[in-house]
Short mmCIF file of C-alpha atoms in Angstrom, two decimals:
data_model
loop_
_atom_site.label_atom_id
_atom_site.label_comp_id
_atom_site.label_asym_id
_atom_site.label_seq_id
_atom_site.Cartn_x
_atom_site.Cartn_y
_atom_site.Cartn_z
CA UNK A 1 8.48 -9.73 -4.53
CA UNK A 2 11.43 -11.55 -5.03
CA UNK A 3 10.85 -15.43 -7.06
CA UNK A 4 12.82 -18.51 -5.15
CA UNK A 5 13.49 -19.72 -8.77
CA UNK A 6 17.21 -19.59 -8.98
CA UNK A 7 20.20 -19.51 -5.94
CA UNK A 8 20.64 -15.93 -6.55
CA UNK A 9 17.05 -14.76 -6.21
CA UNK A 10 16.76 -17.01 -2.73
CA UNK A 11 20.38 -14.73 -1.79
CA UNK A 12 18.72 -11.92 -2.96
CA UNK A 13 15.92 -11.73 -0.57
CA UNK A 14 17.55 -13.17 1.99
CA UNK A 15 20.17 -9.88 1.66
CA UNK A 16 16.98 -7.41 1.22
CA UNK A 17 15.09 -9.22 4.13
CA UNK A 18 17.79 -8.52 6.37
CA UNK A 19 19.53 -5.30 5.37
CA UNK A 20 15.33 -4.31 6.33
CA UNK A 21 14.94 -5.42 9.23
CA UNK A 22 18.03 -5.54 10.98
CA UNK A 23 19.72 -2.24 9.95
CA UNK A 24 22.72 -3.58 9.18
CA UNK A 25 25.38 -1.93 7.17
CA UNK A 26 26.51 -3.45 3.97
CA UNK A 27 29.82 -3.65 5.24
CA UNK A 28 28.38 -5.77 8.33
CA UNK A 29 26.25 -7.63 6.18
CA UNK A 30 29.44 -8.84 4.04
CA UNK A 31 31.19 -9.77 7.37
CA UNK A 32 28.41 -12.19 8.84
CA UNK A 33 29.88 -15.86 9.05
CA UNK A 34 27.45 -18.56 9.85
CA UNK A 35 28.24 -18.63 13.51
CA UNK A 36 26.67 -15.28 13.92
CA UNK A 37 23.19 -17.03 13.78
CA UNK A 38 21.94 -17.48 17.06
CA UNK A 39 18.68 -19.85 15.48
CA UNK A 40 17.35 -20.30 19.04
CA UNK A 41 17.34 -16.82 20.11
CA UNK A 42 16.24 -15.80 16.96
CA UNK A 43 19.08 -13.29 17.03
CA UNK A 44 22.22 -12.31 14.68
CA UNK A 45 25.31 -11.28 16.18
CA UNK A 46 26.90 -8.13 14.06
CA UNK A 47 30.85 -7.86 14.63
CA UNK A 48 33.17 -5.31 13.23
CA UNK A 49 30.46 -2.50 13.06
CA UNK A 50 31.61 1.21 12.33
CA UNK A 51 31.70 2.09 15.80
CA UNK A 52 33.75 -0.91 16.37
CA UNK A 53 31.21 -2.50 18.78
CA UNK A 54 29.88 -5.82 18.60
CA UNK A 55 25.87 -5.72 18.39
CA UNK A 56 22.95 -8.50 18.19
CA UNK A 57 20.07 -7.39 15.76
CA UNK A 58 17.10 -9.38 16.25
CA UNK A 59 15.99 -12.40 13.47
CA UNK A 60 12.34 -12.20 12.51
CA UNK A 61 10.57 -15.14 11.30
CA UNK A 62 10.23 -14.19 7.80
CA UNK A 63 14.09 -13.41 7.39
CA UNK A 64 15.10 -16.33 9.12
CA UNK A 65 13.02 -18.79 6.89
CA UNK A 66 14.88 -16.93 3.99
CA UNK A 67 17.84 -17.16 5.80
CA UNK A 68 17.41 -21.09 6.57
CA UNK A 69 16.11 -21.59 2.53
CA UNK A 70 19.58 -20.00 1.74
CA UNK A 71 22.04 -21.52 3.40
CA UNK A 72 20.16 -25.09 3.07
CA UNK A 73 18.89 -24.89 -0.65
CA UNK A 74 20.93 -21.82 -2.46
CA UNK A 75 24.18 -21.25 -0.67
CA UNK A 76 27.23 -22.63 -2.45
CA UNK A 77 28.90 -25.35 -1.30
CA UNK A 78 32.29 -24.14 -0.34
CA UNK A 79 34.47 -24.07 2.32
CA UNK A 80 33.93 -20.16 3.73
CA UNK A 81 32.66 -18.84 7.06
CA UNK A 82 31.28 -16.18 5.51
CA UNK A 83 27.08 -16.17 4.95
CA UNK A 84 26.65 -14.47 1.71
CA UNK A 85 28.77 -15.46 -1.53
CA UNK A 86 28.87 -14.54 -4.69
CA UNK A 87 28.00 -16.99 -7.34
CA UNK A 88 30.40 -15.51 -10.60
CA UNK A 89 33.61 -17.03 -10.08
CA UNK A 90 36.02 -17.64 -7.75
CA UNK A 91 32.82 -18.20 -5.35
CA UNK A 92 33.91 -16.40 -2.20
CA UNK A 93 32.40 -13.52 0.03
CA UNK A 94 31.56 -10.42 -1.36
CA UNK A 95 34.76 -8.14 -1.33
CA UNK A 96 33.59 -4.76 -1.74
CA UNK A 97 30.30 -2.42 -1.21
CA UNK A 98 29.44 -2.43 -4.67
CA UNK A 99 27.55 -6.11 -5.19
CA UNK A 100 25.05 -5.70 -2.40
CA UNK A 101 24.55 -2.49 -3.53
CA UNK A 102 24.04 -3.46 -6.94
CA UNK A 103 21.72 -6.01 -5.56
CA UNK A 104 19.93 -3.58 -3.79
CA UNK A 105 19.33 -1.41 -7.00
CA UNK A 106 18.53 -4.21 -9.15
CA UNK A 107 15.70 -6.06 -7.54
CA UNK A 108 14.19 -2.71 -6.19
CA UNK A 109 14.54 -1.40 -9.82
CA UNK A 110 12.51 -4.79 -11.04
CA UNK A 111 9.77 -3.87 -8.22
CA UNK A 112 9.26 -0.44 -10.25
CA UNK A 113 11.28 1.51 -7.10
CA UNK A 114 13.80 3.61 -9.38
CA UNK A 115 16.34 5.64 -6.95
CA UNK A 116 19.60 6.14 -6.53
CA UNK A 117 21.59 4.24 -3.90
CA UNK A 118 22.10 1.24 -2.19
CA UNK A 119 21.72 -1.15 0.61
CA UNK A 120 21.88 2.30 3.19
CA UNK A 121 18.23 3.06 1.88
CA UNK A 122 17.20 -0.11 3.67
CA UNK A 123 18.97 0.87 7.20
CA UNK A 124 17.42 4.37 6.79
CA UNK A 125 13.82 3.54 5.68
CA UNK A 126 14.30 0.86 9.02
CA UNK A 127 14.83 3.66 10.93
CA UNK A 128 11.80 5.77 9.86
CA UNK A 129 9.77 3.48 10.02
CA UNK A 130 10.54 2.60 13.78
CA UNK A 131 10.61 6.48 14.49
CA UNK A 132 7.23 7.01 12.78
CA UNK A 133 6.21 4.14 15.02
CA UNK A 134 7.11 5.96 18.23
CA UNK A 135 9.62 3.50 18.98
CA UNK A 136 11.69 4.92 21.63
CA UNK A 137 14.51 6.56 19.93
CA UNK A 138 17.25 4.79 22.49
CA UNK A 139 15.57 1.45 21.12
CA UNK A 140 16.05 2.64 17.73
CA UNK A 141 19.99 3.77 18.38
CA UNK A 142 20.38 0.54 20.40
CA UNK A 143 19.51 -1.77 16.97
CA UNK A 144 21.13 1.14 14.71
CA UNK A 145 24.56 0.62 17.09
CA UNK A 146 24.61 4.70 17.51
CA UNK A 147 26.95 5.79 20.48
CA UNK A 148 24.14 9.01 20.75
CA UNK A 149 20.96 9.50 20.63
CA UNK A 150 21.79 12.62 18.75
CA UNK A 151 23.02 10.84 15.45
CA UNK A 152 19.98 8.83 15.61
CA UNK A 153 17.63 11.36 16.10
CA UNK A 154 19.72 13.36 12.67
CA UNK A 155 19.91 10.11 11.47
CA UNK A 156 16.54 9.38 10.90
CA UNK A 157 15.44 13.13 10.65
CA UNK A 158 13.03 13.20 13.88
CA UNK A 159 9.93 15.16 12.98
CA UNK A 160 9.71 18.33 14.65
CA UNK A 161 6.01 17.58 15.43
CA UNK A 162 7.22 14.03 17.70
CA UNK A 163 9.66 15.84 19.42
CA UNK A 164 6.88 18.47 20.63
CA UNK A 165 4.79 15.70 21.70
CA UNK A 166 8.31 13.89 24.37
CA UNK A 167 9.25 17.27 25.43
CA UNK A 168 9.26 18.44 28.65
CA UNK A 169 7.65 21.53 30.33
CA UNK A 170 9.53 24.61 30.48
CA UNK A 171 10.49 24.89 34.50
CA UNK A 172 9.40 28.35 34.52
CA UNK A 173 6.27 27.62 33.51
CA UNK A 174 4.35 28.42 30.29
CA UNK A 175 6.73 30.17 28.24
#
């Protein structure tokens, strides 16, 4: 687990928590402003999403407490809509892929998790996990933000053993 010990550790979980259990992209993750915290719903509201549809990800309690510890105790105090910042100089939103990949990588690395990749590990292992939890797979699409249920179900490689147990009965009978 992640210490609260310095601003960037409290960012760093907060980025984990949520790239976990929202299944957010990185590139949506960079692109969250404050005001797409709906606190009462317990809801975040993800814009500009590859299939350039607007989609609300639920909050739950343990990322928004991390998510309420960062912006009140660790965020930076500039003037930027944007959630997550970078601390190095000039303190701004993250510009490209590679920093919340590289935080991804570094404090899974410090856990003993060695692999190779980045914050897309977190949106896939989200998705397993719901599948392995017979989730319905339109749920699982719906929070993904898949068009089809057919790049979920490749998405999150279906087991062939769960799809015999949803299928339907051949109309002709036993086959």
């Amino acid at each position: 687990m992640i210490g609260a010990t310095t601003p960037a550790d409290v960012r760093d979980r907060t980025v984990l928590l949520l790239l976990a259990t929202t299944g957010i992209r990185n590139g949506e993750l960079r692109a969250l402003q404050l005001h797409d915290i709906d606190w009462r719903t317990g809801e975040v509201f993800v814009r500009r999403t590859k299939g350039k549809r607007d989609r609300v990800a639920p909050l739950i309690e343990e990322a928004g407490a991390a998510l309420a510890d960062y912006i009140l105790r660790a965020r930076p105090k500039v003037d930027s809509p944007y959630l997550f910042l970078s601390f190095t100089p000039p303190v701004g939103p993250f510009k490209c892929a590679s920093p919340v990949s590289r935080i991804v990588q570094r404090r899974l690395r410090h856990s003993g998790i060695e692999f190779v990749g980045g914050a897309h590990l977190l949106r896939h292992s989200l998705a397993t996990q719901l599948v392995e939890q017979r989730r319905p797979i339109n749920e699982v699409a719906d929070l993904l933000g898949h068009r089809s249920i057919n790049t979920t179900a490749l998405y999150v490689k279906v087991a062939t053993s769960q799809l015999a147990e949803v299928a339907l009965p051949f109309p002709g009978g036993v086959a």
